[in-house]
């Protein structure tokens, strides 16, 4: 029995799903050996993954015998494992990263949110090509009856759902540029190669007969929960909300940001210090804006999607760096230290309230037979586990 974990990173989020899949196999065949192949890019920190497997209480190796973890450092857009060798494939939170950046734009940190239609089309073309490459590679690897379950960032009908944070991130980059900490060229290169897909984009290669060996069993899109936001609603601690989101964005997008600084960076400019400054600016922006909103200035909570779009495009104009009466809004503890001379405009205030529309995450099940309609996955570890049980339980593993 071979389970492949495509885009495993350091494995923290793989422990639950892999453990559950192994248990379900064992319920039917207690002695069946299972190999779990964690795949990621060659640069991935596989050492941390194996350390976690060995030492962490959450490791799926705990209390389970005859389980053999392996790793492959190779892009999943190409073949990773031998033909016909994979029983169950799993990929979470990875496939919204594109194989390469299709285009650099100078009006946003994500080309998918650029005002330029050509730029957005270029993103969609790469998303389509990548998805097809992923499917073709898996169709070769899957055994007859095998399945792949994928969960990644999605796209709603009118918004992707990620705009609010993407816009804050972009405004933070602009603030660094306004403060003379980034050049125009560096700012332009900071175009992140990620974007969500709609259910239609996911289904397109199946509808067009481009992967005839595979059947799409199920696609669903749902709003992803946000534990940081839930906590903020409980506590009103906007500084903590900002800090937690900024740390998350740093972990996900920091390497891209650092790479955009180029290889010949002036030794007087410290990459880590610049990343620290960006993280602080982002944390401060979210904190300041939410702090004001929490105290009753959340005047745009029920903005329609159309209003949001209008505000979103208006906000693409970089704001000017000035001092002003921003402190007239009651800024919460920790949010009052402004790292640089930039001010949130009323436009960014309005945008921040759109946080109530969280990222949407599609979940997809692809199989090389069409017999079973499976359920979808989820977002938090616990919810994700509960949801994939349905998929895994219907998995027709062979004795
Ligand atoms: C946000 S992490 C997700 C980790 C984990 N699966 C989870 O659910 O949290 C995304 C991972 O996908 C990996 N990744 C991105 N593009 C990839 C590719 N083309 N081939 C393999 N892994 C890729 C990244 O290196 C990163 O480790």
Short mmCIF file of C-alpha atoms and ligand atoms in Angstrom, two decimals:
data_model
loop_
_atom_site.label_atom_id
_atom_site.label_comp_id
_atom_site.label_asym_id
_atom_site.label_seq_id
_atom_site.Cartn_x
_atom_site.Cartn_y
_atom_site.Cartn_z
CA UNK A 1 0.00 0.00 0.00
CA UNK A 2 1.55 3.29 -1.09
CA UNK A 3 0.30 6.69 0.01
CA UNK A 4 1.88 9.74 -1.63
CA UNK A 5 1.80 13.11 0.12
CA UNK A 6 2.38 15.70 -2.62
CA UNK A 7 3.82 19.00 -1.33
CA UNK A 8 4.45 17.78 2.23
CA UNK A 9 6.65 20.64 3.46
CA UNK A 10 7.88 19.76 6.97
CA UNK A 11 4.98 17.37 7.43
CA UNK A 12 3.18 19.01 10.33
CA UNK A 13 -0.20 18.99 8.56
CA UNK A 14 0.35 15.53 7.09
CA UNK A 15 0.43 13.64 10.37
CA UNK A 16 -3.33 13.54 10.92
CA UNK A 17 -4.46 12.58 7.41
CA UNK A 18 -1.70 10.00 6.95
CA UNK A 19 -2.41 8.46 10.36
CA UNK A 20 -6.10 8.24 9.59
CA UNK A 21 -5.50 6.64 6.19
CA UNK A 22 -3.20 4.03 7.73
CA UNK A 23 -5.77 3.23 10.44
CA UNK A 24 -8.49 2.69 7.86
CA UNK A 25 -6.27 0.31 5.92
CA UNK A 26 -5.44 -1.54 9.12
CA UNK A 27 -9.09 -1.88 10.08
CA UNK A 28 -9.47 -4.15 7.10
CA UNK A 29 -6.04 -5.69 7.03
CA UNK A 30 -4.15 -5.45 10.31
CA UNK A 31 -0.82 -6.66 8.91
CA UNK A 32 -0.63 -4.74 5.70
CA UNK A 33 2.62 -2.75 5.40
CA UNK A 34 2.16 0.84 4.32
CA UNK A 35 4.72 3.16 2.79
CA UNK A 36 4.10 6.88 2.94
CA UNK A 37 6.04 8.87 0.38
CA UNK A 38 6.37 12.55 1.25
CA UNK A 39 7.20 14.58 -1.83
CA UNK A 40 8.22 18.21 -2.15
CA UNK A 41 10.68 20.40 -4.05
CA UNK A 42 14.39 19.52 -3.75
CA UNK A 43 14.95 22.57 -1.53
CA UNK A 44 12.42 21.34 1.07
CA UNK A 45 13.46 20.81 4.67
CA UNK A 46 13.06 17.03 4.72
CA UNK A 47 15.29 16.77 7.81
CA UNK A 48 12.63 18.54 9.88
CA UNK A 49 10.00 16.21 8.47
CA UNK A 50 11.88 13.10 9.55
CA UNK A 51 12.68 14.64 12.94
CA UNK A 52 8.99 15.30 13.44
CA UNK A 53 8.18 11.73 12.45
CA UNK A 54 10.71 10.40 14.95
CA UNK A 55 10.05 12.69 17.90
CA UNK A 56 6.67 14.35 17.79
CA UNK A 57 3.74 12.93 19.75
CA UNK A 58 1.52 13.62 16.72
CA UNK A 59 3.69 11.48 14.41
CA UNK A 60 1.71 8.85 12.52
CA UNK A 61 4.48 6.38 13.38
CA UNK A 62 3.46 6.48 17.05
CA UNK A 63 1.69 3.26 17.95
CA UNK A 64 1.64 1.97 14.40
CA UNK A 65 3.92 -0.77 13.11
CA UNK A 66 4.95 -1.65 9.56
CA UNK A 67 4.73 1.94 8.39
CA UNK A 68 7.60 3.15 6.21
CA UNK A 69 8.06 6.86 5.54
CA UNK A 70 10.08 7.86 2.49
CA UNK A 71 10.77 11.15 0.75
CA UNK A 72 11.23 12.35 -2.81
CA UNK A 73 12.58 15.80 -3.68
CA UNK A 74 11.05 16.44 -7.08
CA UNK A 75 8.31 18.70 -8.45
CA UNK A 76 4.89 17.09 -8.63
CA UNK A 77 4.32 18.70 -11.98
CA UNK A 78 6.42 15.83 -13.32
CA UNK A 79 6.49 12.11 -12.54
CA UNK A 80 7.54 11.50 -8.96
CA UNK A 81 6.99 7.76 -8.48
CA UNK A 82 6.97 4.67 -10.73
CA UNK A 83 4.01 4.09 -13.01
CA UNK A 84 1.06 2.30 -11.40
CA UNK A 85 2.53 2.44 -7.89
CA UNK A 86 0.29 4.83 -5.89
CA UNK A 87 -2.88 3.72 -4.11
CA UNK A 88 -3.79 7.01 -2.48
CA UNK A 89 -2.46 10.50 -3.22
CA UNK A 90 -2.93 13.46 -0.91
CA UNK A 91 -2.06 17.11 -1.45
CA UNK A 92 -3.06 19.93 0.87
CA UNK A 93 -2.39 23.67 0.73
CA UNK A 94 0.12 23.38 -2.09
CA UNK A 95 -1.38 23.42 -5.59
CA UNK A 96 -2.14 27.15 -5.64
CA UNK A 97 1.62 27.69 -5.99
CA UNK A 98 2.41 27.93 -9.68
CA UNK A 99 5.34 26.22 -11.35
CA UNK A 100 6.73 29.66 -12.22
CA UNK A 101 5.74 33.29 -12.09
CA UNK A 102 3.91 34.00 -15.35
CA UNK A 103 4.36 37.75 -15.25
CA UNK A 104 5.59 40.58 -13.04
CA UNK A 105 3.15 43.42 -12.38
CA UNK A 106 3.72 46.78 -10.79
CA UNK A 107 0.28 47.32 -9.32
CA UNK A 108 0.02 44.40 -6.92
CA UNK A 109 2.02 41.67 -5.20
CA UNK A 110 -0.20 39.04 -6.91
CA UNK A 111 -0.69 39.22 -10.68
CA UNK A 112 -4.10 37.61 -10.24
CA UNK A 113 -5.20 40.84 -8.50
CA UNK A 114 -3.64 43.18 -11.05
CA UNK A 115 -5.84 45.70 -12.85
CA UNK A 116 -4.28 44.41 -16.07
CA UNK A 117 -6.51 41.81 -17.76
CA UNK A 118 -3.58 40.37 -19.70
CA UNK A 119 -1.70 39.74 -16.49
CA UNK A 120 -4.69 37.96 -14.96
CA UNK A 121 -5.04 35.85 -18.13
CA UNK A 122 -1.38 34.93 -17.96
CA UNK A 123 -1.95 33.64 -14.42
CA UNK A 124 -4.97 31.60 -15.48
CA UNK A 125 -3.01 30.08 -18.36
CA UNK A 126 -0.26 28.88 -16.03
CA UNK A 127 -2.81 27.62 -13.47
CA UNK A 128 -4.46 25.56 -16.23
CA UNK A 129 -1.19 24.22 -17.58
CA UNK A 130 0.10 23.30 -14.11
CA UNK A 131 -3.12 21.52 -13.15
CA UNK A 132 -3.01 19.50 -16.38
CA UNK A 133 0.63 18.58 -15.79
CA UNK A 134 -0.18 17.52 -12.22
CA UNK A 135 -3.09 15.36 -13.39
CA UNK A 136 -1.14 13.73 -16.21
CA UNK A 137 1.71 12.86 -13.89
CA UNK A 138 -0.74 11.35 -11.36
CA UNK A 139 -2.64 9.41 -14.00
CA UNK A 140 0.60 7.60 -14.77
CA UNK A 141 1.43 6.97 -11.11
CA UNK A 142 -1.94 5.79 -9.83
CA UNK A 143 -2.77 2.12 -9.64
CA UNK A 144 -6.12 1.06 -11.14
CA UNK A 145 -8.70 2.09 -8.54
CA UNK A 146 -6.32 4.55 -6.90
CA UNK A 147 -7.37 8.03 -5.84
CA UNK A 148 -5.92 11.47 -5.30
CA UNK A 149 -7.45 14.00 -2.91
CA UNK A 150 -6.36 17.62 -3.30
CA UNK A 151 -7.20 20.68 -1.23
CA UNK A 152 -5.88 24.09 -2.21
CA UNK A 153 -6.77 27.75 -2.39
CA UNK A 154 -9.87 28.43 -4.42
CA UNK A 155 -11.74 31.22 -6.06
CA UNK A 156 -15.25 32.49 -5.44
CA UNK A 157 -17.63 33.79 -8.07
CA UNK A 158 -16.75 37.43 -7.59
CA UNK A 159 -13.70 37.36 -5.36
CA UNK A 160 -10.96 34.95 -4.60
CA UNK A 161 -11.46 35.64 -0.90
CA UNK A 162 -7.78 36.33 -0.28
CA UNK A 163 -7.91 39.93 -1.49
CA UNK A 164 -8.04 41.48 1.96
CA UNK A 165 -4.70 40.08 3.07
CA UNK A 166 -3.08 40.26 -0.37
CA UNK A 167 -3.93 43.96 -0.46
CA UNK A 168 -2.49 44.56 2.99
CA UNK A 169 0.68 42.76 1.95
CA UNK A 170 0.95 44.91 -1.15
CA UNK A 171 0.35 48.09 0.83
CA UNK A 172 3.09 47.02 3.23
CA UNK A 173 5.49 46.58 0.30
CA UNK A 174 4.55 50.02 -1.00
CA UNK A 175 5.17 51.49 2.43
CA UNK A 176 8.69 50.06 2.38
CA UNK A 177 9.22 51.49 -1.06
CA UNK A 178 7.90 54.89 0.03
CA UNK A 179 10.32 54.79 2.94
CA UNK A 180 13.19 54.19 0.48
CA UNK A 181 13.79 50.63 1.65
CA UNK A 182 12.91 49.01 -1.68
CA UNK A 183 13.67 50.05 -5.24
CA UNK A 184 11.11 50.23 -8.05
CA UNK A 185 12.65 47.16 -9.70
CA UNK A 186 12.54 45.13 -6.48
CA UNK A 187 8.95 46.15 -5.86
CA UNK A 188 7.99 44.97 -9.32
CA UNK A 189 9.73 41.65 -8.88
CA UNK A 190 7.66 41.01 -5.74
CA UNK A 191 4.92 39.27 -7.66
CA UNK A 192 3.98 36.08 -5.84
CA UNK A 193 3.41 32.99 -8.03
CA UNK A 194 0.19 31.84 -6.40
CA UNK A 195 -3.53 32.08 -7.11
CA UNK A 196 -6.75 30.20 -6.41
CA UNK A 197 -8.66 28.12 -8.94
CA UNK A 198 -12.42 28.02 -9.44
CA UNK A 199 -14.31 24.70 -9.57
CA UNK A 200 -14.73 25.32 -13.32
CA UNK A 201 -10.98 25.66 -13.76
CA UNK A 202 -10.52 22.43 -11.83
CA UNK A 203 -13.06 20.56 -13.92
CA UNK A 204 -11.95 21.96 -17.30
CA UNK A 205 -9.33 19.33 -18.26
CA UNK A 206 -11.78 16.52 -17.47
CA UNK A 207 -14.56 18.15 -19.48
CA UNK A 208 -12.19 18.64 -22.40
CA UNK A 209 -11.08 14.99 -22.33
CA UNK A 210 -7.46 15.94 -21.69
CA UNK A 211 -7.02 13.30 -18.98
CA UNK A 212 -9.10 10.38 -20.25
CA UNK A 213 -7.56 7.91 -17.79
CA UNK A 214 -8.90 9.89 -14.82
CA UNK A 215 -12.38 10.73 -13.59
CA UNK A 216 -13.22 13.71 -11.43
CA UNK A 217 -15.32 12.30 -8.61
CA UNK A 218 -16.01 15.40 -6.62
CA UNK A 219 -15.22 19.10 -6.39
CA UNK A 220 -16.41 21.39 -3.64
CA UNK A 221 -15.63 24.92 -2.62
CA UNK A 222 -16.08 26.18 0.87
CA UNK A 223 -15.12 29.10 3.03
CA UNK A 224 -12.02 28.37 5.01
CA UNK A 225 -12.10 29.09 8.72
CA UNK A 226 -9.51 31.41 10.17
CA UNK A 227 -8.51 30.65 13.76
CA UNK A 228 -6.71 34.01 14.04
CA UNK A 229 -9.88 35.82 13.11
CA UNK A 230 -12.02 33.70 15.43
CA UNK A 231 -9.68 34.51 18.29
CA UNK A 232 -9.81 38.20 17.46
CA UNK A 233 -13.59 38.18 17.49
CA UNK A 234 -13.46 36.70 20.96
CA UNK A 235 -10.79 38.95 22.39
CA UNK A 236 -10.73 42.11 20.28
CA UNK A 237 -6.94 41.84 20.42
CA UNK A 238 -6.15 43.42 17.08
CA UNK A 239 -2.40 43.52 17.76
CA UNK A 240 -2.36 39.75 18.14
CA UNK A 241 -4.46 39.31 15.01
CA UNK A 242 -1.96 41.43 13.06
CA UNK A 243 1.05 39.65 14.50
CA UNK A 244 -0.29 36.18 13.79
CA UNK A 245 -1.36 36.93 10.25
CA UNK A 246 1.89 38.75 9.50
CA UNK A 247 3.91 35.77 10.77
CA UNK A 248 1.86 33.44 8.59
CA UNK A 249 2.36 35.62 5.53
CA UNK A 250 6.05 35.83 6.26
CA UNK A 251 6.34 32.05 6.43
CA UNK A 252 4.43 31.58 3.18
CA UNK A 253 5.68 34.51 1.12
CA UNK A 254 8.93 35.56 2.79
CA UNK A 255 11.15 33.39 0.56
CA UNK A 256 9.57 34.91 -2.52
CA UNK A 257 10.05 38.40 -1.13
CA UNK A 258 13.70 37.69 -0.30
CA UNK A 259 14.34 36.23 -3.76
CA UNK A 260 12.92 39.36 -5.37
CA UNK A 261 15.70 41.36 -3.73
CA UNK A 262 18.06 39.64 -6.19
CA UNK A 263 21.41 37.97 -5.74
CA UNK A 264 23.56 41.10 -5.91
CA UNK A 265 22.02 42.82 -2.88
CA UNK A 266 24.10 45.68 -1.47
CA UNK A 267 25.79 44.22 1.65
CA UNK A 268 24.64 47.29 3.58
CA UNK A 269 21.06 46.12 3.13
CA UNK A 270 20.13 43.15 5.24
CA UNK A 271 17.60 40.73 3.72
CA UNK A 272 16.31 39.57 7.11
CA UNK A 273 15.98 43.14 8.37
CA UNK A 274 13.92 44.05 5.30
CA UNK A 275 11.72 41.03 5.83
CA UNK A 276 11.34 42.01 9.50
CA UNK A 277 10.31 45.51 8.44
CA UNK A 278 7.74 44.14 6.00
CA UNK A 279 6.33 41.78 8.64
CA UNK A 280 6.09 44.59 11.19
CA UNK A 281 4.41 46.89 8.72
CA UNK A 282 1.89 44.22 7.80
CA UNK A 283 1.18 43.39 11.44
CA UNK A 284 0.73 47.03 12.27
CA UNK A 285 -1.62 47.65 9.34
CA UNK A 286 -3.93 44.80 10.21
CA UNK A 287 -3.82 45.68 13.90
CA UNK A 288 -4.51 49.37 13.41
CA UNK A 289 -7.32 48.86 10.98
CA UNK A 290 -9.01 46.09 12.91
CA UNK A 291 -8.57 47.93 16.15
CA UNK A 292 -10.53 50.84 14.74
CA UNK A 293 -13.13 48.52 13.25
CA UNK A 294 -13.60 46.65 16.50
CA UNK A 295 -14.39 49.89 18.24
CA UNK A 296 -17.33 50.67 16.07
CA UNK A 297 -15.96 52.28 12.95
CA UNK A 298 -16.65 49.18 10.91
CA UNK A 299 -18.89 51.06 8.55
CA UNK A 300 -18.44 48.80 5.59
CA UNK A 301 -19.21 45.42 7.07
CA UNK A 302 -22.02 44.70 4.71
CA UNK A 303 -20.32 46.01 1.59
CA UNK A 304 -21.58 44.21 -1.49
CA UNK A 305 -19.16 42.36 -3.70
CA UNK A 306 -19.45 45.14 -6.27
CA UNK A 307 -18.58 47.77 -3.68
CA UNK A 308 -15.69 45.66 -2.59
CA UNK A 309 -14.42 45.36 -6.13
CA UNK A 310 -14.59 49.11 -6.58
CA UNK A 311 -12.71 49.73 -3.37
CA UNK A 312 -10.27 47.05 -4.26
CA UNK A 313 -9.35 48.61 -7.57
CA UNK A 314 -9.26 52.11 -6.12
CA UNK A 315 -6.85 50.96 -3.48
CA UNK A 316 -4.38 49.86 -6.10
CA UNK A 317 -3.20 53.44 -6.25
CA UNK A 318 -0.28 53.56 -3.85
CA UNK A 319 -1.11 55.78 -0.92
CA UNK A 320 1.22 58.63 -0.11
CA UNK A 321 3.34 58.49 2.98
CA UNK A 322 2.23 61.24 5.32
CA UNK A 323 1.57 61.65 8.97
CA UNK A 324 -2.00 62.39 9.96
CA UNK A 325 -4.59 62.08 12.66
CA UNK A 326 -4.79 58.31 12.44
CA UNK A 327 -4.26 58.00 16.16
CA UNK A 328 -7.65 59.64 16.61
CA UNK A 329 -8.94 56.15 16.07
CA UNK A 330 -8.39 54.16 19.23
CA UNK A 331 -5.53 51.98 18.21
CA UNK A 332 -5.10 48.93 20.41
CA UNK A 333 -2.09 48.04 22.48
CA UNK A 334 0.85 47.05 20.36
CA UNK A 335 -0.65 48.62 17.29
CA UNK A 336 0.30 52.17 18.08
CA UNK A 337 3.96 51.81 17.21
CA UNK A 338 4.08 52.63 13.56
CA UNK A 339 7.17 51.16 11.97
CA UNK A 340 7.31 53.79 9.28
CA UNK A 341 5.77 56.87 7.97
CA UNK A 342 2.80 55.39 6.20
CA UNK A 343 -0.84 55.80 6.90
CA UNK A 344 -3.81 53.57 6.22
CA UNK A 345 -6.31 55.45 4.11
CA UNK A 346 -10.05 55.23 4.45
CA UNK A 347 -9.89 52.94 1.44
CA UNK A 348 -7.78 50.42 3.30
CA UNK A 349 -10.15 50.71 6.24
CA UNK A 350 -13.03 49.74 4.02
CA UNK A 351 -11.08 46.90 2.52
CA UNK A 352 -10.14 45.48 5.85
CA UNK A 353 -13.74 44.90 6.75
CA UNK A 354 -14.03 42.50 3.86
CA UNK A 355 -12.19 40.08 6.07
CA UNK A 356 -15.56 38.52 6.74
CA UNK A 357 -15.21 36.87 3.35
CA UNK A 358 -12.53 34.32 4.09
CA UNK A 359 -10.46 32.43 1.50
CA UNK A 360 -12.38 29.74 -0.25
CA UNK A 361 -10.77 26.38 -0.55
CA UNK A 362 -11.77 23.89 -3.17
CA UNK A 363 -11.38 20.26 -2.51
CA UNK A 364 -11.03 17.82 -5.30
CA UNK A 365 -11.05 14.10 -5.61
CA UNK A 366 -9.59 12.56 -8.71
CA UNK A 367 -9.60 8.85 -9.34
CA UNK A 368 -8.75 6.49 -12.10
CA UNK A 369 -12.09 4.82 -11.82
CA UNK A 370 -15.36 6.65 -11.54
CA UNK A 371 -17.12 4.52 -9.00
CA UNK A 372 -17.20 6.55 -5.84
CA UNK A 373 -18.28 10.07 -5.07
CA UNK A 374 -16.17 11.10 -2.13
CA UNK A 375 -16.59 13.90 0.30
CA UNK A 376 -14.35 16.89 0.61
CA UNK A 377 -11.59 17.89 2.94
CA UNK A 378 -11.47 20.77 5.39
CA UNK A 379 -9.25 23.48 6.68
CA UNK A 380 -8.26 23.19 10.25
CA UNK A 381 -6.49 19.99 11.12
CA UNK A 382 -9.44 18.63 13.06
CA UNK A 383 -12.07 19.61 10.56
CA UNK A 384 -9.89 18.38 7.73
CA UNK A 385 -9.52 15.02 9.38
CA UNK A 386 -13.23 14.65 9.96
CA UNK A 387 -13.98 15.40 6.36
CA UNK A 388 -11.40 13.16 4.76
CA UNK A 389 -12.56 10.19 6.74
CA UNK A 390 -15.41 9.85 4.29
CA UNK A 391 -12.99 9.80 1.39
CA UNK A 392 -10.62 7.39 2.99
CA UNK A 393 -13.38 5.07 4.18
CA UNK A 394 -14.58 4.62 0.64
CA UNK A 395 -11.10 3.88 -0.57
CA UNK A 396 -11.04 0.48 -2.30
CA UNK A 397 -7.65 -0.68 -1.24
CA UNK A 398 -6.57 -4.14 -2.35
CA UNK A 399 -5.78 -7.02 -0.08
C1 LIG B 1 2.00 25.67 2.32
S1 LIG B 1 2.98 24.24 2.12
C2 LIG B 1 1.77 23.00 2.48
C3 LIG B 1 2.32 21.94 3.34
C4 LIG B 1 1.32 20.89 3.80
N1 LIG B 1 0.92 20.01 2.75
C5 LIG B 1 0.10 21.48 4.46
O1 LIG B 1 -1.01 21.10 4.18
O2 LIG B 1 0.28 22.38 5.30
C6 LIG B 1 3.14 24.08 0.36
C7 LIG B 1 4.22 23.12 -0.02
O3 LIG B 1 4.10 22.81 -1.40
C8 LIG B 1 5.38 22.69 -1.92
N2 LIG B 1 5.36 22.81 -3.38
C9 LIG B 1 5.09 23.92 -4.09
N3 LIG B 1 5.23 23.66 -5.39
C10 LIG B 1 5.59 22.35 -5.49
C11 LIG B 1 5.88 21.49 -6.58
N4 LIG B 1 5.85 21.95 -7.83
N5 LIG B 1 6.22 20.21 -6.32
C12 LIG B 1 6.25 19.75 -5.05
N6 LIG B 1 5.99 20.52 -3.98
C13 LIG B 1 5.66 21.82 -4.20
C14 LIG B 1 6.15 23.78 -1.24
O4 LIG B 1 7.55 23.57 -1.34
C15 LIG B 1 5.62 23.70 0.18
O5 LIG B 1 6.39 22.87 0.98
#
